Each structure stands twice: as structure tokens, then as C-alpha cells.
Amino acid sequence: MIAKKYRLTEREVRKVLSRRKPFFSYMFIANILENHEENHRVAILLSGKVARGSVNRNFWRRHFYDISLPLISEKPTEKHYDIVFVPKKWMIFNHKNTEELAEFEKNIQFLYKTIFKNITI
């Protein structure tokens, strides 16, 4: 789990989703919005349709934060962003599938690389 200063609250997630700039990958849509904090903050939306059962949802959420922490803390930029990851409608996550786990990591890293490349230009 990551520190609260890197996480978004439900209210902040709604704000990002209402005024967003989207980035796309095969599995996710990453919505970003500039913030006035001293660091990047992230969140992932996982519903019961996408990840059945609370154990499954918590696994994916924790894994997302584990992947995200080194990627958002090592990128020095002059502007900081709130980033919300939303799975595409047809995605269904199962924490017991190892191939899905590797694809999840690859998509998250691809989106971070795309976001940080485009916001520095």
C-alpha cells in the first residue's frame, strides 16, 4: 500500500473524471488532471463487475499501488497530476490468472510512460 499523500479520495476521483484528459491502453483508460500538490496522486476504479469479490478487488488495488509507487515517485516534473485508471468495459480481472497479472503490469507501465512522456512536452 502507498502513503495517503499519493492516493485520491472519492471526491477527488469524481473531480478528475469530470474534467479529464484521457490516455488509452488495451486494458485501461487513464484520466489525468493537474493538481496543486507536491506529488502525483493515483487511484483505480474497480467495480464488482470488473473484479468479482472483495478479495479479488483488494488484490488488484494493492498490486496497482505497488506498481505505481516507484513510477510516480521517481518522475521529477514541474507540474503534478491526479491520475485515475478506469478498466475498459469488457475487462474482467481474476487474481489467480498469472498471465492476466503480467498483462496488467505491462498496461499500467505503458500508460505511465505515455503520460509522463506527453506531459513533459
Coordinates of C-alpha atoms in Angstrom, one line a residue:
M1 CA 0.0 0.0 0.0
I2 CA 1.2 3.5 -0.6
A3 CA 1.0 6.6 1.6
K4 CA -2.2 8.6 1.7
K5 CA -0.4 11.6 0.1
Y6 CA -0.2 9.5 -3.1
R7 CA -3.8 8.4 -3.1
L8 CA -7.0 10.2 -4.2
T9 CA -10.2 10.4 -2.2
E10 CA -13.6 9.6 -3.8
R11 CA -14.4 13.3 -4.2
E12 CA -11.1 13.9 -6.0
V13 CA -11.7 10.9 -8.3
R14 CA -15.0 12.4 -9.3
K15 CA -13.4 15.7 -10.0
V16 CA -10.7 14.1 -12.2
L17 CA -13.4 12.1 -14.1
S18 CA -15.4 15.2 -14.8
R19 CA -12.5 17.4 -16.1
R20 CA -10.1 14.9 -17.6
K21 CA -7.6 14.3 -20.3
P22 CA -7.7 10.6 -21.3
F23 CA -4.8 8.3 -22.2
F24 CA -5.6 4.8 -23.6
S25 CA -4.1 1.3 -23.4
Y26 CA -5.5 -2.1 -24.2
M27 CA -7.0 -2.6 -20.7
F28 CA -7.3 0.8 -19.2
I29 CA -8.2 4.5 -19.7
A30 CA -6.1 6.8 -17.6
N31 CA -7.6 10.1 -16.9
I32 CA -5.3 12.9 -15.7
L33 CA -5.9 16.4 -14.2
E34 CA -3.3 18.8 -12.9
N35 CA -3.2 19.3 -9.2
H36 CA -1.6 21.8 -6.8
E37 CA 0.0 19.3 -4.5
E38 CA 3.7 18.5 -4.2
N39 CA 3.4 15.0 -5.8
H40 CA 1.4 12.9 -8.2
R41 CA -1.7 11.1 -6.8
V42 CA -3.3 8.0 -8.3
A43 CA -6.4 5.9 -8.0
I44 CA -8.0 2.9 -9.7
L45 CA -11.7 2.2 -10.1
L46 CA -12.6 -1.4 -9.7
S47 CA -16.3 -2.4 -9.6
G48 CA -17.9 -5.7 -8.7
K49 CA -18.4 -6.4 -12.4
V50 CA -14.7 -6.0 -13.2
A51 CA -13.3 -7.9 -10.2
R52 CA -15.7 -10.2 -8.5
G53 CA -15.4 -10.5 -4.8
S54 CA -13.7 -8.2 -2.3
V55 CA -10.5 -10.3 -2.0
N56 CA -10.1 -10.1 -5.8
R57 CA -10.7 -6.3 -5.8
N58 CA -8.3 -5.7 -2.9
F59 CA -5.6 -7.8 -4.6
W60 CA -5.8 -5.8 -7.8
R61 CA -5.9 -2.5 -6.0
R62 CA -2.9 -3.3 -3.8
H63 CA -1.0 -4.6 -6.8
F64 CA -1.8 -1.4 -8.7
Y65 CA -0.4 0.7 -5.8
D66 CA 2.7 -1.5 -5.6
I67 CA 3.4 -0.9 -9.3
S68 CA 2.5 2.8 -9.2
L69 CA 4.6 4.0 -6.2
P70 CA 8.1 3.7 -7.8
L71 CA 6.8 5.1 -11.1
I72 CA 5.2 8.2 -9.7
S73 CA 7.8 9.0 -7.0
E74 CA 10.8 8.8 -9.4
K75 CA 9.5 11.1 -12.1
P76 CA 10.5 14.7 -11.3
T77 CA 8.2 17.1 -13.1
E78 CA 7.4 20.8 -12.5
K79 CA 3.6 20.0 -12.7
H80 CA 1.9 17.3 -10.7
Y81 CA -1.1 15.3 -11.7
D82 CA -4.0 13.3 -10.3
I83 CA -4.3 10.1 -12.3
V84 CA -7.4 7.8 -12.3
F85 CA -7.2 4.4 -14.0
V86 CA -10.5 3.0 -15.3
P87 CA -10.7 -0.5 -16.8
K88 CA -12.4 -0.8 -20.1
K89 CA -15.9 -2.3 -20.0
W90 CA -15.2 -5.8 -21.2
M91 CA -12.3 -6.4 -18.8
I92 CA -12.7 -9.0 -16.0
F93 CA -9.9 -9.5 -13.6
N94 CA -9.1 -12.7 -11.8
H95 CA -6.2 -12.7 -9.3
K96 CA -5.5 -16.4 -9.8
N97 CA -4.5 -15.9 -13.5
T98 CA -0.8 -15.2 -13.8
E99 CA -1.0 -14.2 -17.5
E100 CA -3.5 -11.6 -16.6
L101 CA -1.2 -10.3 -13.9
A102 CA 1.7 -9.8 -16.3
E103 CA -0.7 -8.0 -18.8
F104 CA -2.0 -5.8 -16.0
E105 CA 1.5 -4.7 -15.1
K106 CA 2.5 -4.1 -18.7
N107 CA -0.5 -1.9 -19.4
I108 CA 0.0 0.2 -16.2
Q109 CA 3.6 0.8 -17.0
F110 CA 2.8 1.6 -20.6
L111 CA 0.3 4.2 -19.6
Y112 CA 2.6 5.8 -17.1
K113 CA 5.3 6.0 -19.7
T114 CA 2.9 7.6 -22.2
I115 CA 1.6 10.1 -19.6
F116 CA 5.0 11.2 -18.4
K117 CA 6.3 11.5 -22.0
N118 CA 3.3 13.6 -23.1
I119 CA 3.1 15.9 -20.1
T120 CA 6.8 16.9 -20.3
I121 CA 6.4 18.2 -23.9

